[in-house]
PDB file of C-alpha atoms in Angstrom:
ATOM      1  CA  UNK A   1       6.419   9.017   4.898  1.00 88.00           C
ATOM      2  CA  UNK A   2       8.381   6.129   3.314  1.00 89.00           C
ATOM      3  CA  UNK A   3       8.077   5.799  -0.513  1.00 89.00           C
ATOM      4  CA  UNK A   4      10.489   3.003  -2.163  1.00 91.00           C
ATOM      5  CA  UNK A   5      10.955   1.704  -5.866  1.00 92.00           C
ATOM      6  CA  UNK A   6       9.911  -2.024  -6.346  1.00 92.00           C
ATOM      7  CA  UNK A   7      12.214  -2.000  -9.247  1.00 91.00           C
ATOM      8  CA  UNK A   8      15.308  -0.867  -7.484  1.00 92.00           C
ATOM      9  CA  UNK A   9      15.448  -3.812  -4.753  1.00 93.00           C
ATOM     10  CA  UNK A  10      14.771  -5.578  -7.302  1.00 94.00           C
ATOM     11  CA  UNK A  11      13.414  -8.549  -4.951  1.00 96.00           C
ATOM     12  CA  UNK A  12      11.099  -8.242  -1.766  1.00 97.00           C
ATOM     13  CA  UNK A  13      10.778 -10.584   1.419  1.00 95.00           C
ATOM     14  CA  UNK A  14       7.871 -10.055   3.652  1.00 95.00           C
ATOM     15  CA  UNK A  15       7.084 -11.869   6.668  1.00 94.00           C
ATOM     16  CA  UNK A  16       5.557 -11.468   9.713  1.00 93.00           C
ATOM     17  CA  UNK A  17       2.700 -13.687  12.267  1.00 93.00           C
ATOM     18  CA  UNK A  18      -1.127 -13.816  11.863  1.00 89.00           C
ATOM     19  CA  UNK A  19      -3.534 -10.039  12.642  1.00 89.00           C
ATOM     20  CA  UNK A  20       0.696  -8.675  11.922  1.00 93.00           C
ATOM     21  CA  UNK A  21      -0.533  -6.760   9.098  1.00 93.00           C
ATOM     22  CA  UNK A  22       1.134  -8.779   5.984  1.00 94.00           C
ATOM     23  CA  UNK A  23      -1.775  -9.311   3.706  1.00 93.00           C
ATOM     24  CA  UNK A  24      -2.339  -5.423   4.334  1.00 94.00           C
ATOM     25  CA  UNK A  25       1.395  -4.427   3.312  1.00 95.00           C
ATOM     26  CA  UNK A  26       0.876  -6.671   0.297  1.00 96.00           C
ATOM     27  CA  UNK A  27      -2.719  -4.823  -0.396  1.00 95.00           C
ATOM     28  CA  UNK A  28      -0.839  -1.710  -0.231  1.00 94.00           C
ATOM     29  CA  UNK A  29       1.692  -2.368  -2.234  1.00 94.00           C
ATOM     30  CA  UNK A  30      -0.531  -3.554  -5.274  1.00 94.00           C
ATOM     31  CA  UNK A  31      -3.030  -0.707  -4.725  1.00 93.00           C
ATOM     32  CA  UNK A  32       0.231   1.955  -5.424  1.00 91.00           C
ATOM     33  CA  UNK A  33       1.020  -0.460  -8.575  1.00 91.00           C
ATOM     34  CA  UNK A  34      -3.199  -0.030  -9.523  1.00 88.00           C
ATOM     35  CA  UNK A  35      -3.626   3.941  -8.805  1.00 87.00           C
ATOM     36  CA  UNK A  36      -0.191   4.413 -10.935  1.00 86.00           C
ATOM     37  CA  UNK A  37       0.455   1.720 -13.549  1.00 80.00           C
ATOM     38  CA  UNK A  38      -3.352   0.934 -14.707  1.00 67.00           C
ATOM     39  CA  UNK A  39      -2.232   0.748 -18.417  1.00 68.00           C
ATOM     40  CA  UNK A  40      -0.398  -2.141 -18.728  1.00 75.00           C
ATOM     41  CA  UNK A  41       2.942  -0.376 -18.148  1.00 89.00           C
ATOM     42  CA  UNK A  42       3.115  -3.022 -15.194  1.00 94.00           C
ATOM     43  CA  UNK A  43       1.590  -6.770 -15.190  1.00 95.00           C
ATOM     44  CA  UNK A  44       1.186  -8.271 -11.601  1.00 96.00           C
ATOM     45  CA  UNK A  45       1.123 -11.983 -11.102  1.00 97.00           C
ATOM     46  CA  UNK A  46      -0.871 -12.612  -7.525  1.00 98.00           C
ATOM     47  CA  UNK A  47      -0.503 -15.956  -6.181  1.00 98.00           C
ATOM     48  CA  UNK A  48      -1.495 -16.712  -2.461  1.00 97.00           C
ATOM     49  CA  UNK A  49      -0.983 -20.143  -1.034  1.00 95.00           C
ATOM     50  CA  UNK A  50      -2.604 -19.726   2.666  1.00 90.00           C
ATOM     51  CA  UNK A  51      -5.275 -22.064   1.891  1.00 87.00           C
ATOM     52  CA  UNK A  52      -8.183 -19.699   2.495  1.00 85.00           C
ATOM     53  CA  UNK A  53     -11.530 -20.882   0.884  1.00 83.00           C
ATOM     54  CA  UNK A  54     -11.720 -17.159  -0.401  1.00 89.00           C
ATOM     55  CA  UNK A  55      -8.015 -15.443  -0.891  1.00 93.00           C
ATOM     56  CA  UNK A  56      -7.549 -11.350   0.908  1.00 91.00           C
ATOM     57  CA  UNK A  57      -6.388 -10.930  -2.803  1.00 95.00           C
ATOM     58  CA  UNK A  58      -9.706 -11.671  -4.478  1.00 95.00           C
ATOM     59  CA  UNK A  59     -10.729  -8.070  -4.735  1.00 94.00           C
ATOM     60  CA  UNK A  60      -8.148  -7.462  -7.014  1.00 94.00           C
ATOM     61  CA  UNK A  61      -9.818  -9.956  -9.795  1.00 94.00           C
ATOM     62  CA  UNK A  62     -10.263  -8.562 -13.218  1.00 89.00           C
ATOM     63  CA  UNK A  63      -8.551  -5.333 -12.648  1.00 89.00           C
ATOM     64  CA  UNK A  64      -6.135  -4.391 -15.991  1.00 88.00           C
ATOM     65  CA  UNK A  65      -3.079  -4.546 -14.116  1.00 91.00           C
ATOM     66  CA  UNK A  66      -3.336  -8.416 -13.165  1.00 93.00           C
ATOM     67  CA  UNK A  67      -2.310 -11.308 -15.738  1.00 92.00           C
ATOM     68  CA  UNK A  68      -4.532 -13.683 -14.340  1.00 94.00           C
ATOM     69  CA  UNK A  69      -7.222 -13.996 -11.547  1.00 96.00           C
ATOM     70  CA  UNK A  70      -5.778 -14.904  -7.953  1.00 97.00           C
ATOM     71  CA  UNK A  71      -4.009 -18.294  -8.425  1.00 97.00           C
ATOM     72  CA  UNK A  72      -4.373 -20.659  -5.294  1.00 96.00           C
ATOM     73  CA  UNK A  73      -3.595 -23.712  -6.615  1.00 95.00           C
ATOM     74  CA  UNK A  74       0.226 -24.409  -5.643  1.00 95.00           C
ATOM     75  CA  UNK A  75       0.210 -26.504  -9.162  1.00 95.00           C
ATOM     76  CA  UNK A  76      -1.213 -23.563 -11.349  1.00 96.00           C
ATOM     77  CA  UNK A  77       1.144 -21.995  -9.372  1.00 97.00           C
ATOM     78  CA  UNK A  78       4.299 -24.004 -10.254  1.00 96.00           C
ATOM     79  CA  UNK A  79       3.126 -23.949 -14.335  1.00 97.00           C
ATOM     80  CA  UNK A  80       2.804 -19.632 -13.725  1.00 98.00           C
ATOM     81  CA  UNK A  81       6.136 -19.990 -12.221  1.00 97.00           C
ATOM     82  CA  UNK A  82       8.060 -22.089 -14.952  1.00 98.00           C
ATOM     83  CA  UNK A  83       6.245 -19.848 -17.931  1.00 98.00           C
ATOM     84  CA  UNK A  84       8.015 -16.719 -15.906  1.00 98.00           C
ATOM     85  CA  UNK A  85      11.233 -18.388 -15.931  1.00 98.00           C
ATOM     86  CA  UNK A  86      10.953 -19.197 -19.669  1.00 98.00           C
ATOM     87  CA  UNK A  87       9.820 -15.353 -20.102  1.00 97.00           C
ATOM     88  CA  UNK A  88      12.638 -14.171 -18.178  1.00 98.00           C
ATOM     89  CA  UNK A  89      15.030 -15.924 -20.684  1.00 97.00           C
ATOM     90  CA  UNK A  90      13.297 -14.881 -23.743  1.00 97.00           C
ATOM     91  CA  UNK A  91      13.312 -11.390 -22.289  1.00 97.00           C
ATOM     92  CA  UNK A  92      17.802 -11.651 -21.949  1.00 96.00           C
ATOM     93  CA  UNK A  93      17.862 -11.940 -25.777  1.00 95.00           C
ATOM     94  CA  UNK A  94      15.201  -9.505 -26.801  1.00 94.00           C
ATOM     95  CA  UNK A  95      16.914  -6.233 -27.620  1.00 93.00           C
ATOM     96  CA  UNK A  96      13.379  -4.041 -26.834  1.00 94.00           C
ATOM     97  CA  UNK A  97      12.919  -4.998 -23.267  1.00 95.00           C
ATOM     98  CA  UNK A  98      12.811  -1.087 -22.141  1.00 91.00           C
ATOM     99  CA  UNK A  99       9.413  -1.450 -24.681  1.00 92.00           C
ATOM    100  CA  UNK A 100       8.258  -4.219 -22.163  1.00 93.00           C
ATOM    101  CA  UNK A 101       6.138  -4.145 -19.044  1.00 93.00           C
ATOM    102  CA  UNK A 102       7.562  -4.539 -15.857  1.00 95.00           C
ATOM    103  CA  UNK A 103       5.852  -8.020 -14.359  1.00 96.00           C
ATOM    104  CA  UNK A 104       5.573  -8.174 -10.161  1.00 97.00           C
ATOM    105  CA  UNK A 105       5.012 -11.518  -8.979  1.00 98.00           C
ATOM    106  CA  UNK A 106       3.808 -11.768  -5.828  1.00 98.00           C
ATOM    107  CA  UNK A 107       3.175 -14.923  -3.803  1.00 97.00           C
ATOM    108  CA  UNK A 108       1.674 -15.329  -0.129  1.00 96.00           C
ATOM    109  CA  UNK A 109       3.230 -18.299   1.540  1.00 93.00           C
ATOM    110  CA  UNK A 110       5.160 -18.941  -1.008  1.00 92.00           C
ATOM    111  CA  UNK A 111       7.041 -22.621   0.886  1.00 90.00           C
ATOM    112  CA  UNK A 112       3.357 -23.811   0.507  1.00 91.00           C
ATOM    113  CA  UNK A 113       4.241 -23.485  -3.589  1.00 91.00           C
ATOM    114  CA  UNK A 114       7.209 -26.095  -2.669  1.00 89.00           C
ATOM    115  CA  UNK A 115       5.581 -28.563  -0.039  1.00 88.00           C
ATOM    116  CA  UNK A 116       2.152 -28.917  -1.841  1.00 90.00           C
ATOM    117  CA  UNK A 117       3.411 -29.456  -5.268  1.00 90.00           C
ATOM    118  CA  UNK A 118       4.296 -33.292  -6.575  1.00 89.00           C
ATOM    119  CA  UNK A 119       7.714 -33.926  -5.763  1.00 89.00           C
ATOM    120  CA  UNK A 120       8.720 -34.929  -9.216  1.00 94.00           C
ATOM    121  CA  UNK A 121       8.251 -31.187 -10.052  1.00 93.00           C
ATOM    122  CA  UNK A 122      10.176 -30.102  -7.209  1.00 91.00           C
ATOM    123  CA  UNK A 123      13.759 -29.718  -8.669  1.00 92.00           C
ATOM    124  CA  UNK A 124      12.437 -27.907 -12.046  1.00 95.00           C
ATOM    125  CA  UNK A 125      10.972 -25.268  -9.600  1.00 94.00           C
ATOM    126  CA  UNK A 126      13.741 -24.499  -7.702  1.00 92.00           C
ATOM    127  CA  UNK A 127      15.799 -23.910 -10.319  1.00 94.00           C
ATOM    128  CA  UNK A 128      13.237 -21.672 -11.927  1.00 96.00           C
ATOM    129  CA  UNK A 129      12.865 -19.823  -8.157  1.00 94.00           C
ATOM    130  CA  UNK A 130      16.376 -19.920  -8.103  1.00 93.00           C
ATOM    131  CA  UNK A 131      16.896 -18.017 -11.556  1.00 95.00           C
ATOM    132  CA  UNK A 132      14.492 -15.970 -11.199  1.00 96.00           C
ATOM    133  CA  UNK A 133      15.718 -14.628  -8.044  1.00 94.00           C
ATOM    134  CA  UNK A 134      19.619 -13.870  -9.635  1.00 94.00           C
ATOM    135  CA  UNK A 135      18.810 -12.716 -12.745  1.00 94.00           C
ATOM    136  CA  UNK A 136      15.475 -10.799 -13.431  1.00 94.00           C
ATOM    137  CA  UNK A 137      16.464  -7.785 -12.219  1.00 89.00           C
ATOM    138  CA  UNK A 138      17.409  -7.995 -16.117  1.00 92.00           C
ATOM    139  CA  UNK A 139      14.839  -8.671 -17.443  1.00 97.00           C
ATOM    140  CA  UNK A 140      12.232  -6.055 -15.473  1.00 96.00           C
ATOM    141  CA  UNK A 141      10.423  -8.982 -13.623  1.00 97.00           C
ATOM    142  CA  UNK A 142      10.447  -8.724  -9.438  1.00 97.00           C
ATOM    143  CA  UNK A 143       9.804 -10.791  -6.967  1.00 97.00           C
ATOM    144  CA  UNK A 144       7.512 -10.094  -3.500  1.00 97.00           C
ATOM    145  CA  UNK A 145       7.715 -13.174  -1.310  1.00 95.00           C
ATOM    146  CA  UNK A 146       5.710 -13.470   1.935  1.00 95.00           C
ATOM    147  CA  UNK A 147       5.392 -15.707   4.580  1.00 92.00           C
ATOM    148  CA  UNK A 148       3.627 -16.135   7.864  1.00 88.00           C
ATOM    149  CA  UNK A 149       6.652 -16.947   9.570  1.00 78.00           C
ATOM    150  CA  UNK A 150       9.865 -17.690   7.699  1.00 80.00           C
ATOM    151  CA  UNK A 151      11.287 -21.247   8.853  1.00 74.00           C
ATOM    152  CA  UNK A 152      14.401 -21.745   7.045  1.00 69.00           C
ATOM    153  CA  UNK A 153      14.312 -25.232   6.912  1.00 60.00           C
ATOM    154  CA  UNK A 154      10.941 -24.740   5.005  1.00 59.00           C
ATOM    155  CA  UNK A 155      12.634 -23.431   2.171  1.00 65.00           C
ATOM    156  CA  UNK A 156      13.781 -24.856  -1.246  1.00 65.00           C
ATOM    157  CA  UNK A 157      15.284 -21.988  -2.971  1.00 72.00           C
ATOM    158  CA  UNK A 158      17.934 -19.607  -1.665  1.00 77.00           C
ATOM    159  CA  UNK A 159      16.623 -16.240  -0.527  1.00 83.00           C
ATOM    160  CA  UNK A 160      19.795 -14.775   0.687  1.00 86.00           C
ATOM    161  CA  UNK A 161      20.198 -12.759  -2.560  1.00 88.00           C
ATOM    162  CA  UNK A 162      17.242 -10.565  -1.629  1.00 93.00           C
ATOM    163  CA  UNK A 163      18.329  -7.779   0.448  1.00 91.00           C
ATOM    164  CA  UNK A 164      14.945  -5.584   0.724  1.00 96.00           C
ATOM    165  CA  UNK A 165      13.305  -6.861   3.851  1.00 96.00           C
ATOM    166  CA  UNK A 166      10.105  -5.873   5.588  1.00 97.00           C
ATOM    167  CA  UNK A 167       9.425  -7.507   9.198  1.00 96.00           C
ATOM    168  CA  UNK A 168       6.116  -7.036  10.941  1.00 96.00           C
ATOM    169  CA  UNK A 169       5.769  -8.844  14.356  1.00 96.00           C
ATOM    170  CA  UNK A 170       6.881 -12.208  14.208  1.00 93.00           C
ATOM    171  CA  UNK A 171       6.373 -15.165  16.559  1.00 88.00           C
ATOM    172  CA  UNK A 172       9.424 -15.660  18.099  1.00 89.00           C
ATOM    173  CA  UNK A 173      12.780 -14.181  18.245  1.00 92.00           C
ATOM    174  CA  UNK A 174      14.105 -16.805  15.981  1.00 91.00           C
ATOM    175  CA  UNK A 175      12.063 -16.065  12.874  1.00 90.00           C
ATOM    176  CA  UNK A 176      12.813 -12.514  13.286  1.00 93.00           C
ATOM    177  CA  UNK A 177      16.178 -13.409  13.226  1.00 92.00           C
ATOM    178  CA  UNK A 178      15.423 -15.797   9.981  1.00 90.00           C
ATOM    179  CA  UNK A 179      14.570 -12.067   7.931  1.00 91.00           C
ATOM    180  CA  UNK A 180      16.489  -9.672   9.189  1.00 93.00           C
ATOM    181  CA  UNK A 181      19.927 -11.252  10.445  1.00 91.00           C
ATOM    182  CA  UNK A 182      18.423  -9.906  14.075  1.00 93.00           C
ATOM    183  CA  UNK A 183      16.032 -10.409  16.570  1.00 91.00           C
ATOM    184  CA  UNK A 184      14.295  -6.916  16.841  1.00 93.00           C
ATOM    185  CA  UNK A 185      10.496  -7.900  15.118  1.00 95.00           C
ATOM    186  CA  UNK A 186       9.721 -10.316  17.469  1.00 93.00           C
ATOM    187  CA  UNK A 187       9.294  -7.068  19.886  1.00 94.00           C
ATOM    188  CA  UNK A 188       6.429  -5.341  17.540  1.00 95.00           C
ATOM    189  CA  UNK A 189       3.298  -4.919  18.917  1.00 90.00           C
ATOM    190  CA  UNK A 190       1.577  -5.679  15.377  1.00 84.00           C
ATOM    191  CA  UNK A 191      -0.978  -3.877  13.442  1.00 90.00           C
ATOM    192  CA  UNK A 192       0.831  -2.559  10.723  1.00 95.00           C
ATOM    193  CA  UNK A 193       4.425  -1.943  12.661  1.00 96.00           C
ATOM    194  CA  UNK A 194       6.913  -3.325  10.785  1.00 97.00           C
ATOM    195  CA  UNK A 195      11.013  -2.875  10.130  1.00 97.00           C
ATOM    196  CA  UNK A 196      12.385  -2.392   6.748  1.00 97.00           C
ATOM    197  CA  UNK A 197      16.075  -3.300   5.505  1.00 96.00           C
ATOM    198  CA  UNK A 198      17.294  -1.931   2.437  1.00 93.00           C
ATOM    199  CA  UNK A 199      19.905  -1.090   0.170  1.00 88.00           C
ATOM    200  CA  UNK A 200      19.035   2.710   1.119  1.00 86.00           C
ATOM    201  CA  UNK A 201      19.080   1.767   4.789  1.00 90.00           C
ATOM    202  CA  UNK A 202      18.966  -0.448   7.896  1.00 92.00           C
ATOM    203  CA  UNK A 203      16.067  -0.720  10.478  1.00 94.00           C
ATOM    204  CA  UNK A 204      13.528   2.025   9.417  1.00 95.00           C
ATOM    205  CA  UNK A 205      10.607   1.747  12.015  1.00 96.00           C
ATOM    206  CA  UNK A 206       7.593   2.027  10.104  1.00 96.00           C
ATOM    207  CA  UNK A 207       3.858   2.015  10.953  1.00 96.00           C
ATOM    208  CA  UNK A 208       2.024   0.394   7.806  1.00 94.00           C
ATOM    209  CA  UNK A 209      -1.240   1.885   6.181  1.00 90.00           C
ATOM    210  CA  UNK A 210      -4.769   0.443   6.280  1.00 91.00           C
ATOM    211  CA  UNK A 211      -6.769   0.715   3.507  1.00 88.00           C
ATOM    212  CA  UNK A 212     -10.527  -0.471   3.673  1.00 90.00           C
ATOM    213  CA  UNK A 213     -11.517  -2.964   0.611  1.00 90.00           C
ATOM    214  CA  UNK A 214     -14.960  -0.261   0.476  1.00 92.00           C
ATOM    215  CA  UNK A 215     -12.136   2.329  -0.022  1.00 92.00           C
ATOM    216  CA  UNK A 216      -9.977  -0.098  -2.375  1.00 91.00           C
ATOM    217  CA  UNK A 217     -12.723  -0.503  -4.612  1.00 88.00           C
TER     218      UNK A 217
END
């Protein structure tokens, strides 16, 4: 058994190829936020960018715990993304943040929120990523970024500050490489096996849960 605090990383990359088991590492995590936090003690912001006609996250919809319903539009996405920012910096000059929810953002495929965006809003957004990234740890508001596979020169914002990786297979050796430093998760056989890097420790082999949406619900 591996249990971690979201709020201690204070950031989380995810990655890993199609059937690896990232959408249900991502369903996971929220269902831990739903079964503990229902009360508003913790607001989740759920974007998911994979360009689905119906998103995995959809059964989450109208639970308590979510701000908004599953945002797939990479422009909603970009105006959820610049209101956080501007919350974060409110939040560094209120002096009752430990009165305030903790807000998880979490975004599937999140380079999609970069390349299908106009580019005139392209540089206000990665400064906001960018921020957001250093400096809400501060402010109690975390990041989960996930990707199918993580192509460096796909990203806009820097995501060398977040040290909290989890790998499930990945394509090639070279992606692998691309989240963990290394080229070990290109060798998973899938289905929920994954490696996670943190500050508490390096290369924990892990087999992921499955949890049916019947047994979500």
């Amino acid at each position: 058994m591996c249990i971690e605090d979201l709020a201690k990383f204070p950031h989380l990359l995810l990655a890993g190829a199609t059937q690896s088991g990232k959408s249900t590492a991502i369903k996971s995590l929220l269902m831990s936020i739903a079964y503990k936090y229902r009360t508003g003690d913790v607001n989740v912001l759920l974007m998911d960018f994979l360009g689905k006609q119906d998103s995995d996250f959809a059964i989450f919809n109208n639970q308590p715990f979510l701000s908004s319903p599953v945002i797939t539009s990479p422009m909603v996405g970009l105006k959820a993304i610049l209101s956080l920012h501007e919350e974060m910096k409110k939040r560094m000059q209120d002096k009752n943040l430990s009165d305030m929810p903790s807000i998880v953002c979490v975004i599937d495929e999140f380079p999609r929120l970069f390349s299908d965006i106009e580019k005139e809003y392209e540089a206000s957004l990665k400064l906001a990523m960018t921020q957001l990234l250093s400096a809400s740890r501060h402010t109690k508001i975390h990041l989960v970024l996930a990707v199918q596979d993580l192509i460096k020169e796909h990203l806009k914002c820097g995501i060398g500050i977040i040290t909290a990786r989890i790998a499930l297979k990945c394509g090639h050796y070279q992606n692998s490489v691309n989240i963990l430093g290394r080229g070990d998760a290109h060798k998973l056989v899938g289905v929920g096996q994954m490696i996670f890097d943190s500050q508490s420790g390096r290369d924990k082999r892990l087999q992921g849960s499955f949890i049916k949406d019947e047994d979500m619900k």
